[in-house]
Amino acid sequence: MRVSLLAVLSMAILLLVALFVMFFASRRSMEDDALHKAQQALDAANVNIDNILLSVEETAGNIYFMMAPHLNNPDSLAIYCRKMVESNRYVTGCSVALIPGFYEEDKGFFVYFHRVDSAGVTQIVRTDTFGDRPYYEQVWFTKPMSTFSAQWLNPLVGMETDVEPMTSFCMPITGADGKPQGVICADVSISLLSTIISETKPTQNSYCALLDRDGSFIVHPMGKNMMDASVIRKANASVQKVADAMLGGETGYLPFEIHGNSYFVFFKPFERAYMPNRSMERLSWSVGVAILKEDIFGDFYQLFNYVLIIAVGGLLFMFVCTWLVIYLKLRPLKMLTEKVVRIADGHYYEAIPDTKSKDEIGSLQRNFQRMQLSLALHSSELQQLTNTIQKHSEELRKTYKQARKGEKMRTVFMHNMTNQMLEPATTIDDDVVALRKVGGKKRTLVVKLAERIQKHGEIITKLLNNLLNQSEEEMRKEVEHD
């Protein structure tokens, strides 16, 4: 189990290191890819908005060139003004105004056609007034006349009107003398423009916005008619930071929070494509695309979750496989360990199963079998030798007992004999003493014989005493030995 855990731990460390490297590499790659896609979305929004503006500019230019020869016919001017609204769906209103006194019989000329929704039906109606002030005092008329150039006006700048917020493209009308004689103005609804742009947003949870230099929305991210720049100023710090960067003409991206959602907003100054004879005045507008953070990194988070699940599952699977392989491989080794313990306890004939494995453990198992066989043979020989030695020892013990028994009988016999010889020797000695006391002529011979008998008797007595003492000593030793 410990080997399994160590193996899995080492593999887990390597896998985690690989996952972290892959995580950061993937994150960077996906960030670059997301930034690239967001930049493409930003460029697409810029192009989409510019295409709408260019469409309005081209329609206004075409109407102008068709209308220019008919400046002396007020009815024709009204027809072309209406045609401007009819021919371009982005144009919600068109006005044609001439300087006061252009017609001798009239102090001024102004005509305005615009779309009106009534009961779900869109109609184009004519109005001869626009705003609360005379048309020739309003900025959409005075500015093109003073600059003598076509231009886009920021929304609601100098326009006192009750119609919906709009941005306008104005062109001066040149008279026969080459001087400005009037203005043709095409109005584009902010809500309509915002709705069209919002329908082409790059992702489901993304928004596009176009701000003018004052912070007013030309394209509102929600497709609404919010024009007051103070609303941005009252937003949270992250939104204000984005707004300040966009109004400062910066290019880049920033994170911001709104309604509890995290976004990345990508922004840059609004750019218009160059076209011949197109008015290329600087608008100081800024376009931005806000994309939900989940839309940018959602695939990465999902991929990371999948990889994490696969990694954990792989580690568990590897742990189980490693444990199973090690268990199967070490089971013979465990069996051999148990058999060795049994053999060490003296069970030399403990059966070790055969194996067909050709690995190290299989080789070890076969070596154990040969060792067991060798031990069994040596044990058998040793047992036979032990039995022989025990048999010889038993025979020697019996022989020794018999020898001891014979020695004991000899000692007892000699002891008995010495005991029996002691009394006759003593009697001889007494008789010799008595002979020595005999008198007469034979006294000398008797004494001589008596002395010789006494001498030999003493020798016999001495030998018997020595034999008796030796017998007693051996008997004492036998008693102590027993």
CSV table of C-alpha atoms in Angstrom, one decimal:
chain,number,residue,atom,x,y,z
A,1,MET,CA,0.0,0.0,0.0
A,2,ARG,CA,2.8,2.4,0.8
A,3,VAL,CA,4.5,1.7,-2.5
A,4,SER,CA,1.2,2.4,-4.2
A,5,LEU,CA,0.8,5.6,-2.4
A,6,LEU,CA,4.3,6.7,-3.1
A,7,ALA,CA,3.9,5.8,-6.8
A,8,VAL,CA,0.6,7.7,-7.0
A,9,LEU,CA,2.0,10.6,-5.1
A,10,SER,CA,5.0,11.0,-7.4
A,11,MET,CA,2.8,10.7,-10.4
A,12,ALA,CA,0.3,13.2,-8.9
A,13,ILE,CA,3.1,15.7,-8.3
A,14,LEU,CA,4.3,15.4,-11.9
A,15,LEU,CA,0.7,15.6,-13.2
A,16,LEU,CA,-0.1,18.6,-11.0
A,17,VAL,CA,3.1,20.4,-12.3
A,18,ALA,CA,2.0,19.5,-15.9
A,19,LEU,CA,-1.5,20.8,-15.1
A,20,PHE,CA,-0.3,24.0,-13.7
A,21,VAL,CA,2.0,24.6,-16.7
A,22,MET,CA,-0.8,23.7,-19.0
A,23,PHE,CA,-3.2,25.9,-17.0
A,24,PHE,CA,-1.1,29.0,-17.2
A,25,ALA,CA,-0.1,28.4,-20.8
A,26,SER,CA,-3.8,27.7,-21.7
A,27,ARG,CA,-4.9,30.8,-19.8
A,28,ARG,CA,-2.4,33.0,-21.6
A,29,SER,CA,-3.3,31.5,-24.9
A,30,MET,CA,-7.0,31.8,-24.3
A,31,GLU,CA,-6.5,35.4,-23.0
A,32,ASP,CA,-4.7,36.3,-26.2
A,33,ASP,CA,-7.4,34.5,-28.3
A,34,ALA,CA,-10.1,36.3,-26.3
A,35,LEU,CA,-8.4,39.6,-26.7
A,36,HIS,CA,-8.0,39.0,-30.4
A,37,LYS,CA,-11.7,38.1,-30.7
A,38,ALA,CA,-12.8,41.0,-28.6
A,39,GLN,CA,-10.6,43.3,-30.8
A,40,GLN,CA,-12.2,41.8,-33.8
A,41,ALA,CA,-15.7,42.4,-32.3
A,42,LEU,CA,-14.6,46.0,-31.5
A,43,ASP,CA,-13.4,46.5,-35.1
A,44,ALA,CA,-16.6,44.8,-36.4
A,45,ALA,CA,-18.8,47.2,-34.3
A,46,ASN,CA,-16.8,50.1,-35.5
A,47,VAL,CA,-17.2,49.0,-39.1
A,48,ASN,CA,-20.9,48.3,-38.6
A,49,ILE,CA,-21.6,51.7,-37.1
A,50,ASP,CA,-19.5,53.4,-39.8
A,51,ASN,CA,-21.4,51.5,-42.5
A,52,ILE,CA,-24.7,52.9,-41.2
A,53,LEU,CA,-23.3,56.4,-41.1
A,54,LEU,CA,-21.8,56.0,-44.5
A,55,SER,CA,-25.1,54.7,-45.8
A,56,VAL,CA,-26.8,57.8,-44.5
A,57,GLU,CA,-24.1,60.0,-45.9
A,58,GLU,CA,-24.3,58.4,-49.3
A,59,THR,CA,-28.1,58.7,-49.3
A,60,ALA,CA,-27.9,62.3,-48.3
A,61,GLY,CA,-25.3,63.0,-51.1
A,62,ASN,CA,-27.4,61.2,-53.7
A,63,ILE,CA,-30.6,63.2,-52.7
A,64,TYR,CA,-28.5,66.4,-52.7
A,65,PHE,CA,-27.3,65.9,-56.2
A,66,MET,CA,-30.7,65.0,-57.5
A,67,MET,CA,-32.3,67.9,-55.6
A,68,ALA,CA,-29.6,70.6,-56.5
A,69,PRO,CA,-31.0,71.3,-60.0
A,70,HIS,CA,-34.5,71.9,-58.5
A,71,LEU,CA,-33.8,74.4,-55.8
A,72,ASN,CA,-36.2,76.9,-57.4
A,73,ASN,CA,-39.1,74.4,-57.1
A,74,PRO,CA,-40.2,74.1,-53.4
A,75,ASP,CA,-42.5,71.2,-54.2
A,76,SER,CA,-39.5,69.3,-55.7
A,77,LEU,CA,-37.5,69.9,-52.5
A,78,ALA,CA,-40.4,68.5,-50.4
A,79,ILE,CA,-40.5,65.4,-52.7
A,80,TYR,CA,-36.8,64.8,-52.4
A,81,CYS,CA,-36.9,65.4,-48.6
A,82,ARG,CA,-39.6,62.7,-48.3
A,83,LYS,CA,-37.7,60.4,-50.6
A,84,MET,CA,-34.7,60.6,-48.3
A,85,VAL,CA,-36.7,59.1,-45.4
A,86,GLU,CA,-38.3,56.5,-47.6
A,87,SER,CA,-35.0,55.3,-49.3
A,88,ASN,CA,-33.0,54.6,-46.1
A,89,ARG,CA,-34.3,52.7,-43.1
A,90,TYR,CA,-31.7,54.3,-40.8
A,91,VAL,CA,-33.0,57.8,-41.5
A,92,THR,CA,-35.9,58.6,-39.2
A,93,GLY,CA,-36.2,62.2,-40.3
A,94,CYS,CA,-35.0,64.6,-43.0
A,95,SER,CA,-35.2,68.4,-43.2
A,96,VAL,CA,-34.5,70.8,-46.0
A,97,ALA,CA,-34.1,74.4,-45.1
A,98,LEU,CA,-33.1,77.5,-47.2
A,99,ILE,CA,-31.9,80.8,-46.0
A,100,PRO,CA,-34.6,83.4,-45.5
A,101,GLY,CA,-35.3,85.4,-48.7
A,102,PHE,CA,-34.2,82.6,-51.0
A,103,TYR,CA,-37.7,82.8,-52.5
A,104,GLU,CA,-38.8,86.4,-53.0
A,105,GLU,CA,-42.3,85.7,-52.0
A,106,ASP,CA,-41.3,83.9,-48.8
A,107,LYS,CA,-39.3,84.9,-45.9
A,108,GLY,CA,-37.8,81.4,-45.5
A,109,PHE,CA,-38.3,77.8,-46.6
A,110,PHE,CA,-38.3,74.7,-44.2
A,111,VAL,CA,-39.7,71.3,-44.7
A,112,TYR,CA,-39.4,68.3,-42.4
A,113,PHE,CA,-40.4,64.6,-43.0
A,114,HIS,CA,-40.1,62.0,-40.2
A,115,ARG,CA,-41.4,58.6,-39.3
A,116,VAL,CA,-44.2,58.3,-36.8
A,117,ASP,CA,-45.4,55.0,-35.3
A,118,SER,CA,-49.1,54.9,-34.7
A,119,ALA,CA,-51.0,51.8,-33.6
A,120,GLY,CA,-48.1,49.6,-34.8
A,121,VAL,CA,-48.0,51.3,-38.2
A,122,THR,CA,-45.1,53.5,-39.3
A,123,GLN,CA,-46.1,56.6,-41.3
A,124,ILE,CA,-44.1,59.4,-42.8
A,125,VAL,CA,-45.5,62.7,-41.9
A,126,ARG,CA,-44.6,66.3,-42.9
A,127,THR,CA,-44.0,69.1,-40.4
A,128,ASP,CA,-43.2,72.7,-41.2
A,129,THR,CA,-41.7,73.4,-37.8
A,130,PHE,CA,-38.8,71.9,-35.8
A,131,GLY,CA,-38.1,72.9,-32.2
A,132,ASP,CA,-39.1,76.0,-30.3
A,133,ARG,CA,-36.8,78.4,-32.1
A,134,PRO,CA,-36.6,79.4,-35.8
A,135,TYR,CA,-34.8,76.8,-37.8
A,136,TYR,CA,-32.2,79.3,-39.0
A,137,GLU,CA,-31.1,79.8,-35.4
A,138,GLN,CA,-30.7,76.1,-34.6
A,139,VAL,CA,-27.2,74.5,-34.7
A,140,TRP,CA,-28.0,71.9,-37.3
A,141,PHE,CA,-28.5,74.9,-39.7
A,142,THR,CA,-26.0,77.5,-38.5
A,143,LYS,CA,-23.0,75.2,-38.1
A,144,PRO,CA,-22.9,73.7,-41.7
A,145,MET,CA,-23.7,77.2,-43.0
A,146,SER,CA,-20.8,78.7,-41.1
A,147,THR,CA,-18.2,76.0,-41.8
A,148,PHE,CA,-19.6,75.3,-45.3
A,149,SER,CA,-18.9,71.6,-44.9
A,150,ALA,CA,-20.8,68.4,-44.3
A,151,GLN,CA,-20.6,67.1,-40.8
A,152,TRP,CA,-22.1,64.9,-38.1
A,153,LEU,CA,-23.6,66.6,-35.1
A,154,ASN,CA,-23.5,65.3,-31.6
A,155,PRO,CA,-26.9,64.3,-30.3
A,156,LEU,CA,-29.2,67.0,-29.1
A,157,VAL,CA,-26.6,69.7,-29.2
A,158,GLY,CA,-28.6,72.9,-29.6
A,159,MET,CA,-31.7,71.0,-30.6
A,160,GLU,CA,-34.8,72.0,-28.6
A,161,THR,CA,-37.3,69.4,-29.8
A,162,ASP,CA,-39.7,66.9,-28.4
A,163,VAL,CA,-38.8,64.2,-30.8
A,164,GLU,CA,-36.7,61.2,-29.7
A,165,PRO,CA,-32.9,61.7,-29.3
A,166,MET,CA,-31.0,61.6,-32.6
A,167,THR,CA,-27.7,62.4,-34.2
A,168,SER,CA,-27.8,64.3,-37.5
A,169,PHE,CA,-25.8,64.4,-40.7
A,170,CYS,CA,-26.0,67.9,-42.3
A,171,MET,CA,-24.8,69.1,-45.7
A,172,PRO,CA,-24.8,72.7,-46.9
A,173,ILE,CA,-26.7,73.4,-50.1
A,174,THR,CA,-24.6,75.4,-52.6
A,175,GLY,CA,-26.3,78.0,-54.8
A,176,ALA,CA,-25.5,79.0,-58.3
A,177,ASP,CA,-23.1,81.6,-57.0
A,178,GLY,CA,-21.2,78.9,-55.1
A,179,LYS,CA,-22.3,80.2,-51.7
A,180,PRO,CA,-24.3,78.2,-49.1
A,181,GLN,CA,-28.0,78.7,-49.6
A,182,GLY,CA,-29.4,76.2,-47.2
A,183,VAL,CA,-29.0,72.8,-45.4
A,184,ILE,CA,-30.2,69.3,-45.9
A,185,CYS,CA,-30.1,67.3,-42.7
A,186,ALA,CA,-30.7,63.6,-42.2
A,187,ASP,CA,-31.6,62.5,-38.6
A,188,VAL,CA,-30.7,59.1,-37.3
A,189,SER,CA,-32.6,57.9,-34.2
A,190,ILE,CA,-30.4,56.9,-31.3
A,191,SER,CA,-32.7,54.1,-30.2
A,192,LEU,CA,-32.9,52.8,-33.7
A,193,LEU,CA,-29.2,52.9,-34.2
A,194,SER,CA,-28.7,51.2,-30.8
A,195,THR,CA,-31.2,48.5,-31.6
A,196,ILE,CA,-29.5,47.7,-34.9
A,197,ILE,CA,-26.1,47.6,-33.3
A,198,SER,CA,-27.3,45.5,-30.4
A,199,GLU,CA,-28.7,42.9,-32.8
A,200,THR,CA,-25.2,42.3,-34.2
A,201,LYS,CA,-23.4,42.0,-30.9
A,202,PRO,CA,-20.6,39.4,-30.9
A,203,THR,CA,-21.9,37.3,-28.0
A,204,GLN,CA,-25.2,36.9,-26.2
A,205,ASN,CA,-24.0,38.8,-23.2
A,206,SER,CA,-22.1,41.5,-24.9
A,207,TYR,CA,-22.9,45.2,-25.5
A,208,CYS,CA,-21.7,47.9,-27.8
A,209,ALA,CA,-21.6,51.6,-27.0
A,210,LEU,CA,-20.7,54.7,-28.9
A,211,LEU,CA,-19.9,57.9,-26.9
A,212,ASP,CA,-19.5,61.4,-28.1
A,213,ARG,CA,-17.0,63.9,-26.7
A,214,ASP,CA,-19.5,65.0,-24.0
A,215,GLY,CA,-20.1,61.5,-22.7
A,216,SER,CA,-23.6,61.1,-24.3
A,217,PHE,CA,-24.6,57.9,-26.0
A,218,ILE,CA,-24.8,57.8,-29.7
A,219,VAL,CA,-25.2,54.1,-29.5
A,220,HIS,CA,-26.6,53.0,-26.1
A,221,PRO,CA,-25.5,49.5,-24.9
A,222,MET,CA,-29.1,48.6,-23.9
A,223,GLY,CA,-30.8,50.1,-26.9
A,224,LYS,CA,-32.3,52.8,-24.8
A,225,ASN,CA,-32.7,56.6,-25.1
A,226,MET,CA,-30.4,57.5,-22.3
A,227,MET,CA,-28.6,60.7,-23.3
A,228,ASP,CA,-27.7,62.3,-20.0
A,229,ALA,CA,-24.0,62.1,-19.4
A,230,SER,CA,-24.6,62.6,-15.6
A,231,VAL,CA,-25.9,59.0,-15.5
A,232,ILE,CA,-22.4,57.8,-16.2
A,233,ARG,CA,-20.9,60.1,-13.6
A,234,LYS,CA,-23.2,58.6,-11.0
A,235,ALA,CA,-22.2,55.0,-11.8
A,236,ASN,CA,-19.7,53.0,-9.8
A,237,ALA,CA,-15.9,53.6,-9.9
A,238,SER,CA,-15.2,50.9,-12.5
A,239,VAL,CA,-17.7,52.3,-15.0
A,240,GLN,CA,-16.4,55.9,-14.4
A,241,LYS,CA,-12.9,54.7,-15.1
A,242,VAL,CA,-14.0,53.1,-18.4
A,243,ALA,CA,-15.9,56.2,-19.3
A,244,ASP,CA,-13.0,58.5,-18.6
A,245,ALA,CA,-10.7,56.3,-20.7
A,246,MET,CA,-13.1,56.3,-23.6
A,247,LEU,CA,-13.7,60.1,-23.4
A,248,GLY,CA,-9.9,60.5,-23.2
A,249,GLY,CA,-9.6,58.9,-26.6
A,250,GLU,CA,-7.6,55.9,-25.2
A,251,THR,CA,-7.3,52.4,-26.7
A,252,GLY,CA,-7.3,49.3,-24.6
A,253,TYR,CA,-9.6,47.3,-22.3
A,254,LEU,CA,-10.6,47.5,-18.6
A,255,PRO,CA,-12.7,45.3,-16.3
A,256,PHE,CA,-15.8,46.7,-14.7
A,257,GLU,CA,-18.7,45.6,-12.6
A,258,ILE,CA,-22.4,46.4,-13.3
A,259,HIS,CA,-25.5,44.8,-11.9
A,260,GLY,CA,-23.4,42.2,-10.1
A,261,ASN,CA,-21.8,40.9,-13.4
A,262,SER,CA,-18.2,41.1,-14.3
A,263,TYR,CA,-17.3,42.5,-17.8
A,264,PHE,CA,-14.3,43.4,-19.9
A,265,VAL,CA,-14.9,46.5,-22.0
A,266,PHE,CA,-12.7,47.0,-25.1
A,267,PHE,CA,-12.6,50.5,-26.5
A,268,LYS,CA,-10.8,52.7,-29.0
A,269,PRO,CA,-11.5,56.0,-30.8
A,270,PHE,CA,-14.2,55.7,-33.5
A,271,GLU,CA,-12.7,55.5,-36.9
A,272,ARG,CA,-14.4,56.2,-40.2
A,273,ALA,CA,-13.3,54.5,-43.5
A,274,TYR,CA,-11.9,56.9,-46.0
A,275,MET,CA,-14.0,57.4,-49.1
A,276,PRO,CA,-13.5,59.9,-51.9
A,277,ASN,CA,-15.5,63.1,-51.4
A,278,ARG,CA,-16.5,61.9,-47.9
A,279,SER,CA,-16.5,64.4,-45.0
A,280,MET,CA,-13.6,63.3,-42.8
A,281,GLU,CA,-14.0,65.8,-39.9
A,282,ARG,CA,-12.8,64.6,-36.5
A,283,LEU,CA,-15.8,63.4,-34.5
A,284,SER,CA,-14.0,62.6,-31.2
A,285,TRP,CA,-16.3,59.7,-30.7
A,286,SER,CA,-15.3,56.5,-28.9
A,287,VAL,CA,-16.6,53.0,-29.6
A,288,GLY,CA,-16.6,50.2,-27.0
A,289,VAL,CA,-17.6,46.6,-26.7
A,290,ALA,CA,-18.4,45.1,-23.3
A,291,ILE,CA,-18.2,41.3,-23.1
A,292,LEU,CA,-19.2,39.2,-20.1
A,293,LYS,CA,-16.2,37.7,-18.4
A,294,GLU,CA,-17.8,34.2,-18.6
A,295,ASP,CA,-18.1,34.6,-22.4
A,296,ILE,CA,-14.3,35.3,-22.6
A,297,PHE,CA,-13.0,32.7,-20.2
A,298,GLY,CA,-16.0,30.3,-20.0
A,299,ASP,CA,-14.4,27.8,-22.3
A,300,PHE,CA,-11.2,28.0,-20.3
A,301,TYR,CA,-13.0,27.4,-17.0
A,302,GLN,CA,-15.0,24.5,-18.6
A,303,LEU,CA,-11.8,23.0,-20.0
A,304,PHE,CA,-10.1,23.4,-16.7
A,305,ASN,CA,-12.9,21.7,-14.9
A,306,TYR,CA,-12.8,18.8,-17.4
A,307,VAL,CA,-9.1,18.5,-17.0
A,308,LEU,CA,-9.4,18.6,-13.2
A,309,ILE,CA,-12.0,15.9,-13.2
A,310,ILE,CA,-10.0,13.8,-15.6
A,311,ALA,CA,-6.8,14.4,-13.5
A,312,VAL,CA,-8.5,13.3,-10.3
A,313,GLY,CA,-10.2,10.4,-11.9
A,314,GLY,CA,-6.9,9.4,-13.6
A,315,LEU,CA,-5.1,9.6,-10.2
A,316,LEU,CA,-7.7,7.4,-8.6
A,317,PHE,CA,-7.7,5.0,-11.5
A,318,MET,CA,-3.9,4.9,-11.5
A,319,PHE,CA,-3.9,4.3,-7.7
A,320,VAL,CA,-6.3,1.4,-8.0
A,321,CYS,CA,-4.3,-0.1,-11.0
A,322,THR,CA,-1.0,0.5,-9.2
A,323,TRP,CA,-2.3,-1.1,-6.0
A,324,LEU,CA,-3.8,-4.0,-7.9
A,325,VAL,CA,-0.6,-4.6,-9.9
A,326,ILE,CA,1.6,-4.3,-6.8
A,327,TYR,CA,-0.7,-6.5,-4.8
A,328,LEU,CA,-0.7,-9.2,-7.5
A,329,LYS,CA,3.1,-8.9,-7.9
A,330,LEU,CA,3.8,-8.9,-4.2
A,331,ARG,CA,1.4,-11.6,-3.3
A,332,PRO,CA,3.9,-14.4,-4.2
A,333,LEU,CA,6.5,-12.4,-2.2
A,334,LYS,CA,4.2,-12.3,0.8
A,335,MET,CA,3.5,-16.0,0.4
A,336,LEU,CA,7.3,-16.7,0.3
A,337,THR,CA,7.8,-14.6,3.5
A,338,GLU,CA,5.2,-16.7,5.3
A,339,LYS,CA,6.8,-19.9,4.0
A,340,VAL,CA,10.2,-18.8,5.1
A,341,VAL,CA,8.9,-18.1,8.6
A,342,ARG,CA,7.4,-21.6,8.6
A,343,ILE,CA,10.6,-23.1,7.3
A,344,ALA,CA,12.6,-21.2,9.9
A,345,ASP,CA,10.3,-22.7,12.6
A,346,GLY,CA,11.4,-26.2,11.3
A,347,HIS,CA,8.7,-27.0,8.8
A,348,TYR,CA,11.1,-27.8,6.1
A,349,TYR,CA,8.6,-29.7,4.0
A,350,GLU,CA,6.2,-26.7,3.8
A,351,ALA,CA,4.9,-26.7,0.2
A,352,ILE,CA,5.9,-23.8,-2.0
A,353,PRO,CA,3.7,-23.7,-5.1
A,354,ASP,CA,5.2,-23.7,-8.6
A,355,THR,CA,5.2,-20.6,-10.7
A,356,LYS,CA,5.5,-19.8,-14.4
A,357,SER,CA,6.4,-16.2,-13.8
A,358,LYS,CA,9.7,-15.2,-15.4
A,359,ASP,CA,10.2,-12.0,-13.4
A,360,GLU,CA,12.4,-11.5,-10.4
A,361,ILE,CA,9.8,-12.7,-7.9
A,362,GLY,CA,9.2,-15.9,-10.0
A,363,SER,CA,13.0,-16.5,-10.0
A,364,LEU,CA,13.1,-15.9,-6.3
A,365,GLN,CA,10.2,-18.4,-5.8
A,366,ARG,CA,12.0,-21.1,-7.8
A,367,ASN,CA,15.2,-20.4,-5.8
A,368,PHE,CA,13.2,-20.8,-2.6
A,369,GLN,CA,11.9,-24.1,-3.9
A,370,ARG,CA,15.5,-25.3,-4.6
A,371,MET,CA,16.6,-24.0,-1.2
A,372,GLN,CA,13.7,-25.8,0.5
A,373,LEU,CA,14.6,-29.1,-1.3
A,374,SER,CA,18.2,-28.7,-0.3
A,375,LEU,CA,17.3,-28.0,3.3
A,376,ALA,CA,14.9,-30.9,3.3
A,377,LEU,CA,17.8,-33.2,2.0
A,378,HIS,CA,20.2,-31.9,4.6
A,379,SER,CA,17.6,-32.1,7.3
A,380,SER,CA,16.9,-35.8,6.3
A,381,GLU,CA,20.6,-36.6,6.4
A,382,LEU,CA,21.0,-34.8,9.7
A,383,GLN,CA,18.0,-36.6,11.1
A,384,GLN,CA,19.5,-39.9,10.0
A,385,LEU,CA,22.9,-39.0,11.5
A,386,THR,CA,21.1,-37.9,14.7
A,387,ASN,CA,19.2,-41.2,14.9
A,388,THR,CA,22.5,-43.2,14.3
A,389,ILE,CA,24.3,-41.1,17.0
A,390,GLN,CA,21.4,-41.6,19.4
A,391,LYS,CA,21.4,-45.3,18.7
A,392,HIS,CA,25.1,-45.6,19.3
A,393,SER,CA,24.8,-43.4,22.3
A,394,GLU,CA,22.1,-45.8,23.7
A,395,GLU,CA,24.3,-48.8,23.0
A,396,LEU,CA,27.3,-47.0,24.6
A,397,ARG,CA,25.1,-46.1,27.6
A,398,LYS,CA,24.0,-49.7,27.9
A,399,THR,CA,27.5,-50.9,27.6
A,400,TYR,CA,28.7,-48.4,30.1
A,401,LYS,CA,26.0,-49.5,32.5
A,402,GLN,CA,27.0,-53.1,32.1
A,403,ALA,CA,30.6,-52.1,32.6
A,404,ARG,CA,29.8,-50.2,35.6
A,405,LYS,CA,27.7,-53.0,36.9
A,406,GLY,CA,30.6,-55.5,36.3
A,407,GLU,CA,33.0,-53.1,37.9
A,408,LYS,CA,30.7,-52.8,40.8
A,409,MET,CA,30.4,-56.6,41.1
A,410,ARG,CA,34.2,-56.9,41.0
A,411,THR,CA,34.6,-54.3,43.7
A,412,VAL,CA,31.9,-56.0,45.8
A,413,PHE,CA,33.6,-59.3,45.2
A,414,MET,CA,37.0,-58.0,46.1
A,415,HIS,CA,35.6,-56.3,49.1
A,416,ASN,CA,33.9,-59.5,50.2
A,417,MET,CA,37.1,-61.5,49.5
A,418,THR,CA,39.2,-59.0,51.5
A,419,ASN,CA,36.8,-59.2,54.3
A,420,GLN,CA,37.0,-63.0,54.2
A,421,MET,CA,40.8,-63.0,54.0
A,422,LEU,CA,41.3,-60.5,56.7
A,423,GLU,CA,40.2,-62.9,59.4
A,424,PRO,CA,42.6,-65.8,58.3
A,425,ALA,CA,45.4,-63.3,58.0
A,426,THR,CA,44.8,-62.1,61.5
A,427,THR,CA,44.6,-65.7,62.7
A,428,ILE,CA,48.0,-66.5,61.0
A,429,ASP,CA,49.5,-63.5,62.7
A,430,ASP,CA,48.2,-64.6,66.0
A,431,ASP,CA,49.6,-68.0,65.5
A,432,VAL,CA,53.0,-66.7,64.5
A,433,VAL,CA,53.0,-64.7,67.6
A,434,ALA,CA,52.2,-67.8,69.6
A,435,LEU,CA,55.0,-69.8,67.8
A,436,ARG,CA,57.5,-67.3,68.8
A,437,LYS,CA,56.7,-67.9,72.4
A,438,VAL,CA,57.6,-71.7,72.1
A,439,GLY,CA,60.8,-72.6,73.9
A,440,GLY,CA,63.4,-75.5,73.7
A,441,LYS,CA,65.7,-76.7,71.1
A,442,LYS,CA,63.5,-75.8,68.2
A,443,ARG,CA,63.0,-72.3,69.3
A,444,THR,CA,65.4,-70.8,66.9
A,445,LEU,CA,63.9,-72.6,63.9
A,446,VAL,CA,60.4,-71.8,65.0
A,447,VAL,CA,61.2,-68.2,65.5
A,448,LYS,CA,62.8,-68.1,62.1
A,449,LEU,CA,59.8,-69.7,60.4
A,450,ALA,CA,57.5,-67.5,62.4
A,451,GLU,CA,59.4,-64.4,61.4
A,452,ARG,CA,59.2,-65.4,57.8
A,453,ILE,CA,55.5,-66.2,58.0
A,454,GLN,CA,54.9,-63.0,59.9
A,455,LYS,CA,56.8,-61.1,57.2
A,456,HIS,CA,54.8,-62.6,54.4
A,457,GLY,CA,51.6,-62.3,56.4
A,458,GLU,CA,52.3,-58.6,56.9
A,459,ILE,CA,52.8,-58.2,53.1
A,460,ILE,CA,49.6,-60.0,52.5
A,461,THR,CA,47.8,-57.9,55.1
A,462,LYS,CA,49.2,-54.7,53.6
A,463,LEU,CA,48.2,-55.7,50.1
A,464,LEU,CA,44.7,-56.7,51.4
A,465,ASN,CA,44.4,-53.3,53.2
A,466,ASN,CA,45.4,-51.5,50.0
A,467,LEU,CA,42.9,-53.5,48.0
A,468,LEU,CA,40.3,-52.9,50.7
A,469,ASN,CA,41.0,-49.2,50.7
A,470,GLN,CA,40.8,-49.0,46.9
A,471,SER,CA,37.5,-50.9,46.9
A,472,GLU,CA,36.0,-48.6,49.5
A,473,GLU,CA,37.1,-45.6,47.5
A,474,GLU,CA,35.5,-46.9,44.3
A,475,MET,CA,32.3,-47.7,46.2
A,476,ARG,CA,32.3,-44.2,47.6
A,477,LYS,CA,32.7,-42.6,44.2
A,478,GLU,CA,30.0,-44.8,42.7
A,479,VAL,CA,27.6,-43.6,45.5
A,480,GLU,CA,28.5,-40.0,44.9
A,481,HIS,CA,28.1,-40.5,41.1
A,482,ASP,CA,24.7,-42.1,41.5
